[in-house]
Amino acid sequence: MALTEAKRNSARLAIVISSVSIVMISSFFAGILNLRVGICLTGILSLILSAVAFFVLTSIVIELYNIHIRIKMRRFMVLFDIVDKLINEGKTTEEILNYLTGIQKLTKKEASDFLDFITDPDNHQFLAEVNEKIQEAKLLGHLPNNI
């Protein structure tokens, strides 16, 4: 039974997070117990190891959150491009809503909120400028093509 690359990466991430969590918790309690018994050096070193593991775990969680936000932003900009093309082609609001709910799997509320947001002239102008800057950066080689 072969796993896909994404499943393997998820399993690796779960192993790393659980391992660092176990090291953090066990070294914290070992440090507390060693300090109570009177073995100060080992207790302090265990507490330092626990703090380092905590910072590693925190940085992993923050990075995962940042990746999640970047994925949402990328999807938003892709949807903006698609809906902008549909608007320029003269599609009706109902056709665009059907596209967003049917193909893009958005709820009716999400689709209508998205459409309301991007059809506002100020928001549309801002998003168009941001999209233009992204395309310009891709052409100049400052961004990878998958953004």
Coordinates of N, CA and C in Angstrom, one line a residue:
M1 N 0.8 -1.2 0.0 CA 0.0 0.0 0.0 C 0.9 1.2 0.0
A2 N 0.9 1.9 -1.1 CA 1.8 3.1 -1.2 C 1.0 4.3 -0.8
L3 N 1.7 5.2 -0.1 CA 1.1 6.5 0.3 C 1.6 7.5 -0.7
T4 N 0.7 8.5 -0.9 CA 1.0 9.7 -1.7 C 2.1 10.5 -1.0
E5 N 2.7 11.4 -1.7 CA 3.7 12.2 -1.1 C 3.1 13.1 0.0
A6 N 1.9 13.6 -0.3 CA 1.3 14.5 0.7 C 1.0 13.7 2.0
K7 N 0.5 12.5 1.9 CA 0.3 11.7 3.1 C 1.6 11.3 3.8
R8 N 2.6 11.0 3.1 CA 3.9 10.8 3.7 C 4.4 12.0 4.5
N9 N 4.3 13.2 3.9 CA 4.7 14.4 4.5 C 3.9 14.7 5.8
S10 N 2.6 14.4 5.7 CA 1.7 14.6 6.8 C 2.1 13.7 8.0
A11 N 2.4 12.4 7.6 CA 2.8 11.5 8.6 C 4.2 11.9 9.3
R12 N 5.1 12.4 8.4 CA 6.4 12.8 9.0 C 6.2 14.0 9.9
L13 N 5.3 14.9 9.5 CA 5.0 16.1 10.4 C 4.4 15.7 11.7
A14 N 3.5 14.7 11.6 CA 2.8 14.2 12.9 C 3.9 13.6 13.8
I15 N 4.8 12.8 13.2 CA 5.8 12.2 14.0 C 6.7 13.2 14.6
V16 N 7.1 14.2 13.9 CA 8.0 15.3 14.4 C 7.3 16.0 15.5
I17 N 6.0 16.4 15.3 CA 5.3 17.2 16.3 C 5.1 16.3 17.6
S18 N 4.7 15.1 17.4 CA 4.6 14.2 18.6 C 5.9 14.0 19.3
S19 N 6.9 13.8 18.6 CA 8.3 13.5 19.2 C 8.7 14.8 20.0
V20 N 8.6 15.9 19.4 CA 9.0 17.2 20.1 C 8.2 17.4 21.3
S21 N 6.9 17.1 21.2 CA 6.0 17.3 22.3 C 6.3 16.4 23.5
I22 N 6.6 15.1 23.2 CA 7.0 14.2 24.2 C 8.3 14.6 24.9
V23 N 9.3 15.0 24.1 CA 10.6 15.5 24.6 C 10.3 16.7 25.5
M24 N 9.5 17.6 25.1 CA 9.2 18.8 25.9 C 8.6 18.5 27.2
I25 N 7.5 17.6 27.2 CA 6.8 17.3 28.4 C 7.7 16.5 29.4
S26 N 8.3 15.5 28.8 CA 9.1 14.6 29.7 C 10.3 15.3 30.3
S27 N 11.0 16.2 29.5 CA 12.1 16.9 30.1 C 11.7 17.9 31.1
F28 N 10.5 18.5 30.9 CA 10.0 19.5 31.9 C 9.8 18.8 33.2
F29 N 9.1 17.6 33.2 CA 8.8 16.9 34.4 C 10.1 16.4 35.0
A30 N 11.0 15.9 34.2 CA 12.3 15.4 34.7 C 13.1 16.5 35.4
G31 N 13.0 17.7 34.8 CA 13.7 18.8 35.4 C 13.1 19.2 36.7
I32 N 11.8 19.2 36.8 CA 11.1 19.6 38.1 C 11.5 18.5 39.1
L33 N 11.4 17.2 38.7 CA 11.7 16.2 39.7 C 13.2 16.2 40.2
N34 N 14.1 16.5 39.2 CA 15.5 16.5 39.6 C 15.8 17.7 40.5
L35 N 15.1 18.8 40.3 CA 15.3 20.0 41.1 C 14.8 19.7 42.5
R36 N 13.7 19.0 42.6 CA 13.1 18.6 44.0 C 14.0 17.7 44.7
V37 N 14.6 16.7 44.0 CA 15.5 15.8 44.6 C 16.8 16.4 45.0
G38 N 17.2 17.5 44.3 CA 18.4 18.2 44.7 C 19.5 18.0 43.6
I39 N 19.2 17.5 42.5 CA 20.2 17.3 41.4 C 20.0 18.6 40.5
C40 N 20.6 19.6 40.9 CA 20.3 20.9 40.3 C 20.8 21.0 38.8
L41 N 22.0 20.6 38.6 CA 22.6 20.7 37.2 C 21.7 19.9 36.2
T42 N 21.4 18.7 36.5 CA 20.5 17.9 35.6 C 19.1 18.5 35.5
G43 N 18.6 19.0 36.6 CA 17.3 19.6 36.5 C 17.3 20.8 35.7
I44 N 18.3 21.7 35.8 CA 18.4 22.9 35.0 C 18.5 22.5 33.5
L45 N 19.4 21.6 33.2 CA 19.6 21.2 31.8 C 18.3 20.6 31.2
S46 N 17.6 19.8 32.0 CA 16.3 19.3 31.5 C 15.3 20.4 31.3
L47 N 15.3 21.4 32.1 CA 14.3 22.5 31.9 C 14.7 23.3 30.7
I48 N 16.0 23.5 30.4 CA 16.5 24.1 29.2 C 16.1 23.4 28.0
L49 N 16.3 22.0 28.1 CA 15.9 21.2 26.9 C 14.4 21.3 26.7
S50 N 13.6 21.4 27.7 CA 12.2 21.5 27.6 C 11.8 22.9 27.0
A51 N 12.5 23.9 27.3 CA 12.3 25.3 26.7 C 12.7 25.3 25.3
V52 N 13.8 24.6 24.9 CA 14.2 24.6 23.5 C 13.1 23.8 22.7
A53 N 12.7 22.7 23.2 CA 11.6 21.9 22.5 C 10.3 22.7 22.4
F54 N 10.0 23.5 23.4 CA 8.8 24.3 23.3 C 9.0 25.4 22.2
F55 N 10.1 26.0 22.1 CA 10.3 27.0 21.0 C 10.3 26.3 19.7
V56 N 10.8 25.1 19.5 CA 10.8 24.4 18.3 C 9.4 24.1 17.9
L57 N 8.6 23.6 18.9 CA 7.2 23.2 18.6 C 6.4 24.5 18.3
T58 N 6.6 25.6 19.0 CA 5.9 26.8 18.7 C 6.3 27.3 17.3
S59 N 7.5 27.2 16.9 CA 7.9 27.7 15.5 C 7.3 26.8 14.4
I60 N 7.1 25.5 14.7 CA 6.5 24.6 13.7 C 5.0 25.0 13.6
V61 N 4.4 25.3 14.7 CA 2.9 25.6 14.7 C 2.7 27.0 13.9
I62 N 3.6 27.9 14.2 CA 3.5 29.2 13.6 C 3.7 29.1 12.1
E63 N 4.7 28.3 11.7 CA 5.0 28.1 10.2 C 3.8 27.4 9.5
L64 N 3.2 26.4 10.2 CA 2.0 25.8 9.6 C 0.9 26.8 9.4
Y65 N 0.7 27.7 10.4 CA -0.3 28.7 10.3 C 0.0 29.6 9.1
N66 N 1.2 30.0 9.0 CA 1.6 30.9 7.9 C 1.4 30.2 6.5
I67 N 1.7 29.0 6.4 CA 1.4 28.2 5.2 C -0.1 28.2 4.9
H68 N -0.9 28.0 5.9 CA -2.3 27.9 5.7 C -2.8 29.3 5.2
I69 N -2.4 30.3 5.8 CA -2.8 31.7 5.4 C -2.3 32.0 3.9
R70 N -1.1 31.6 3.6 CA -0.7 31.8 2.2 C -1.5 31.0 1.2
I71 N -1.9 29.8 1.5 CA -2.8 29.0 0.7 C -4.1 29.7 0.5
K72 N -4.7 30.2 1.6 CA -5.9 30.9 1.4 C -5.8 32.2 0.6
M73 N -4.7 32.9 0.7 CA -4.5 34.1 -0.1 C -4.3 33.7 -1.5
R74 N -3.6 32.7 -1.8 CA -3.4 32.2 -3.2 C -4.7 31.8 -3.8
R75 N -5.5 31.1 -3.1 CA -6.8 30.6 -3.6 C -7.7 31.9 -3.9
F76 N -7.7 32.8 -3.0 CA -8.5 34.0 -3.1 C -8.1 34.8 -4.4
M77 N -6.8 34.9 -4.6 CA -6.3 35.6 -5.8 C -6.6 34.8 -7.1
V78 N -6.6 33.5 -7.1 CA -6.9 32.7 -8.2 C -8.4 32.9 -8.5
L79 N -9.3 32.8 -7.4 CA -10.7 33.1 -7.6 C -11.0 34.5 -8.1
F80 N -10.2 35.4 -7.7 CA -10.4 36.8 -8.2 C -10.1 36.9 -9.7
D81 N -9.0 36.2 -10.1 CA -8.7 36.2 -11.5 C -9.8 35.5 -12.4
I82 N -10.3 34.4 -11.9 CA -11.4 33.7 -12.6 C -12.6 34.5 -12.7
V83 N -13.1 35.0 -11.5 CA -14.3 35.8 -11.5 C -14.2 37.1 -12.3
D84 N -13.0 37.7 -12.2 CA -12.8 38.9 -13.0 C -12.9 38.6 -14.5
K85 N -12.4 37.5 -15.0 CA -12.5 37.1 -16.4 C -14.0 36.8 -16.7
L86 N -14.7 36.2 -15.8 CA -16.1 35.9 -16.1 C -16.9 37.2 -16.1
I87 N -16.6 38.2 -15.3 CA -17.3 39.5 -15.3 C -17.0 40.2 -16.7
N88 N -15.7 40.1 -17.1 CA -15.3 40.8 -18.3 C -15.9 40.1 -19.6
E89 N -16.2 38.8 -19.4 CA -16.9 38.1 -20.5 C -18.4 38.4 -20.6
G90 N -18.9 39.1 -19.5 CA -20.3 39.4 -19.5 C -21.2 38.4 -18.9
K91 N -20.7 37.5 -18.1 CA -21.5 36.6 -17.4 C -22.4 37.3 -16.3
T92 N -23.5 36.7 -16.1 CA -24.4 37.3 -15.1 C -24.0 36.9 -13.7
T93 N -24.5 37.6 -12.7 CA -24.2 37.3 -11.3 C -24.6 35.9 -10.9
E94 N -25.7 35.5 -11.4 CA -26.2 34.2 -11.1 C -25.3 33.1 -11.7
E95 N -24.8 33.3 -12.9 CA -23.9 32.3 -13.5 C -22.6 32.2 -12.7
I96 N -22.1 33.4 -12.3 CA -20.9 33.4 -11.5 C -21.1 32.7 -10.1
L97 N -22.2 33.0 -9.5 CA -22.6 32.3 -8.2 C -22.7 30.8 -8.4
N98 N -23.3 30.4 -9.5 CA -23.4 29.0 -9.8 C -22.0 28.4 -10.0
Y99 N -21.1 29.1 -10.7 CA -19.7 28.6 -10.8 C -19.0 28.5 -9.5
L100 N -19.2 29.5 -8.6 CA -18.5 29.5 -7.3 C -19.0 28.4 -6.4
T101 N -20.3 28.2 -6.4 CA -20.9 27.2 -5.6 C -20.7 25.8 -6.1
G102 N -20.8 25.7 -7.4 CA -20.8 24.3 -8.1 C -19.3 23.8 -8.2
I103 N -18.5 24.6 -8.9 CA -17.2 24.1 -9.3 C -16.2 24.3 -8.1
Q104 N -16.3 25.5 -7.5 CA -15.3 25.9 -6.5 C -15.7 25.4 -5.1
K105 N -16.9 24.9 -5.0 CA -17.4 24.3 -3.7 C -17.5 25.3 -2.6
L106 N -17.9 26.5 -2.9 CA -18.1 27.5 -1.9 C -19.6 27.4 -1.5
T107 N -19.9 27.8 -0.2 CA -21.3 27.9 0.2 C -21.9 29.1 -0.5
K108 N -23.2 29.1 -0.5 CA -24.0 30.2 -1.1 C -23.6 31.5 -0.5
K109 N -23.5 31.6 0.8 CA -23.1 32.8 1.6 C -21.7 33.2 1.2
E110 N -20.7 32.2 1.2 CA -19.3 32.6 0.9 C -19.2 33.1 -0.5
A111 N -19.9 32.5 -1.4 CA -19.9 33.0 -2.8 C -20.5 34.4 -3.0
S112 N -21.6 34.6 -2.3 CA -22.2 35.9 -2.5 C -21.4 37.0 -1.8
D113 N -20.8 36.7 -0.6 CA -19.9 37.6 0.1 C -18.7 37.9 -0.8
F114 N -18.1 36.8 -1.4 CA -16.9 37.0 -2.2 C -17.2 37.9 -3.4
L115 N -18.4 37.6 -4.0 CA -18.8 38.4 -5.2 C -19.1 39.9 -4.8
D116 N -19.7 40.1 -3.7 CA -20.0 41.4 -3.2 C -18.6 42.2 -2.9
F117 N -17.7 41.5 -2.3 CA -16.4 42.1 -2.0 C -15.6 42.5 -3.2
I118 N -15.5 41.6 -4.2 CA -14.7 41.9 -5.4 C -15.4 42.8 -6.4
T119 N -16.7 43.0 -6.3 CA -17.4 43.9 -7.2 C -17.5 45.3 -6.7
D120 N -17.1 45.5 -5.4 CA -17.0 46.8 -4.9 C -15.8 47.5 -5.7
P121 N -16.1 48.7 -6.2 CA -15.1 49.4 -7.1 C -13.7 49.6 -6.4
D122 N -13.7 50.0 -5.1 CA -12.4 50.2 -4.4 C -11.7 48.9 -4.2
N123 N -12.4 47.9 -3.8 CA -11.8 46.6 -3.6 C -11.3 46.0 -4.9
H124 N -12.1 46.1 -5.9 CA -11.7 45.6 -7.2 C -10.4 46.3 -7.7
Q125 N -10.3 47.6 -7.6 CA -9.2 48.3 -8.0 C -7.9 47.9 -7.3
F126 N -8.1 47.7 -6.0 CA -7.0 47.3 -5.1 C -6.5 45.9 -5.5
L127 N -7.4 45.0 -5.6 CA -7.1 43.6 -6.0 C -6.4 43.5 -7.4
A128 N -6.9 44.4 -8.3 CA -6.4 44.4 -9.7 C -4.9 44.9 -9.6
E129 N -4.7 45.9 -8.8 CA -3.3 46.4 -8.7 C -2.4 45.4 -8.0
V130 N -2.9 44.7 -7.0 CA -2.1 43.7 -6.3 C -1.8 42.5 -7.3
N131 N -2.8 42.1 -8.1 CA -2.6 41.1 -9.0 C -1.6 41.5 -10.1
E132 N -1.7 42.7 -10.5 CA -0.7 43.2 -11.5 C 0.7 43.2 -11.0
K133 N 0.9 43.6 -9.7 CA 2.2 43.6 -9.1 C 2.7 42.1 -9.0
I134 N 1.9 41.2 -8.7 CA 2.3 39.8 -8.6 C 2.7 39.3 -9.9
Q135 N 2.0 39.6 -11.0 CA 2.3 39.2 -12.3 C 3.6 39.8 -12.8
E136 N 3.8 41.1 -12.4 CA 5.1 41.8 -12.8 C 6.3 41.2 -12.0
A137 N 6.1 40.8 -10.8 CA 7.2 40.2 -10.0 C 7.5 38.8 -10.6
K138 N 6.5 38.1 -11.1 CA 6.7 36.8 -11.7 C 7.5 36.9 -13.0
L139 N 7.2 37.9 -13.7 CA 7.9 38.2 -15.0 C 9.4 38.6 -14.7
L140 N 9.6 39.3 -13.7 CA 11.0 39.8 -13.4 C 11.7 38.7 -12.6
G141 N 11.1 37.6 -12.2 CA 11.8 36.5 -11.6 C 11.9 36.6 -10.1
H142 N 11.2 37.5 -9.5 CA 11.3 37.7 -8.0 C 10.4 36.7 -7.3
L143 N 9.4 36.2 -7.9 CA 8.5 35.2 -7.3 C 8.5 33.9 -8.1
P144 N 8.3 32.8 -7.4 CA 8.1 31.5 -8.2 C 6.8 31.5 -8.9
N145 N 6.7 30.8 -10.0 CA 5.5 30.8 -10.8 C 4.3 30.2 -10.1
N146 N 4.4 29.4 -9.0 CA 3.3 28.8 -8.4 C 2.6 29.6 -7.4
I147 N 2.9 30.9 -7.3 CA 2.2 31.8 -6.4 C 1.1 32.5 -7.1

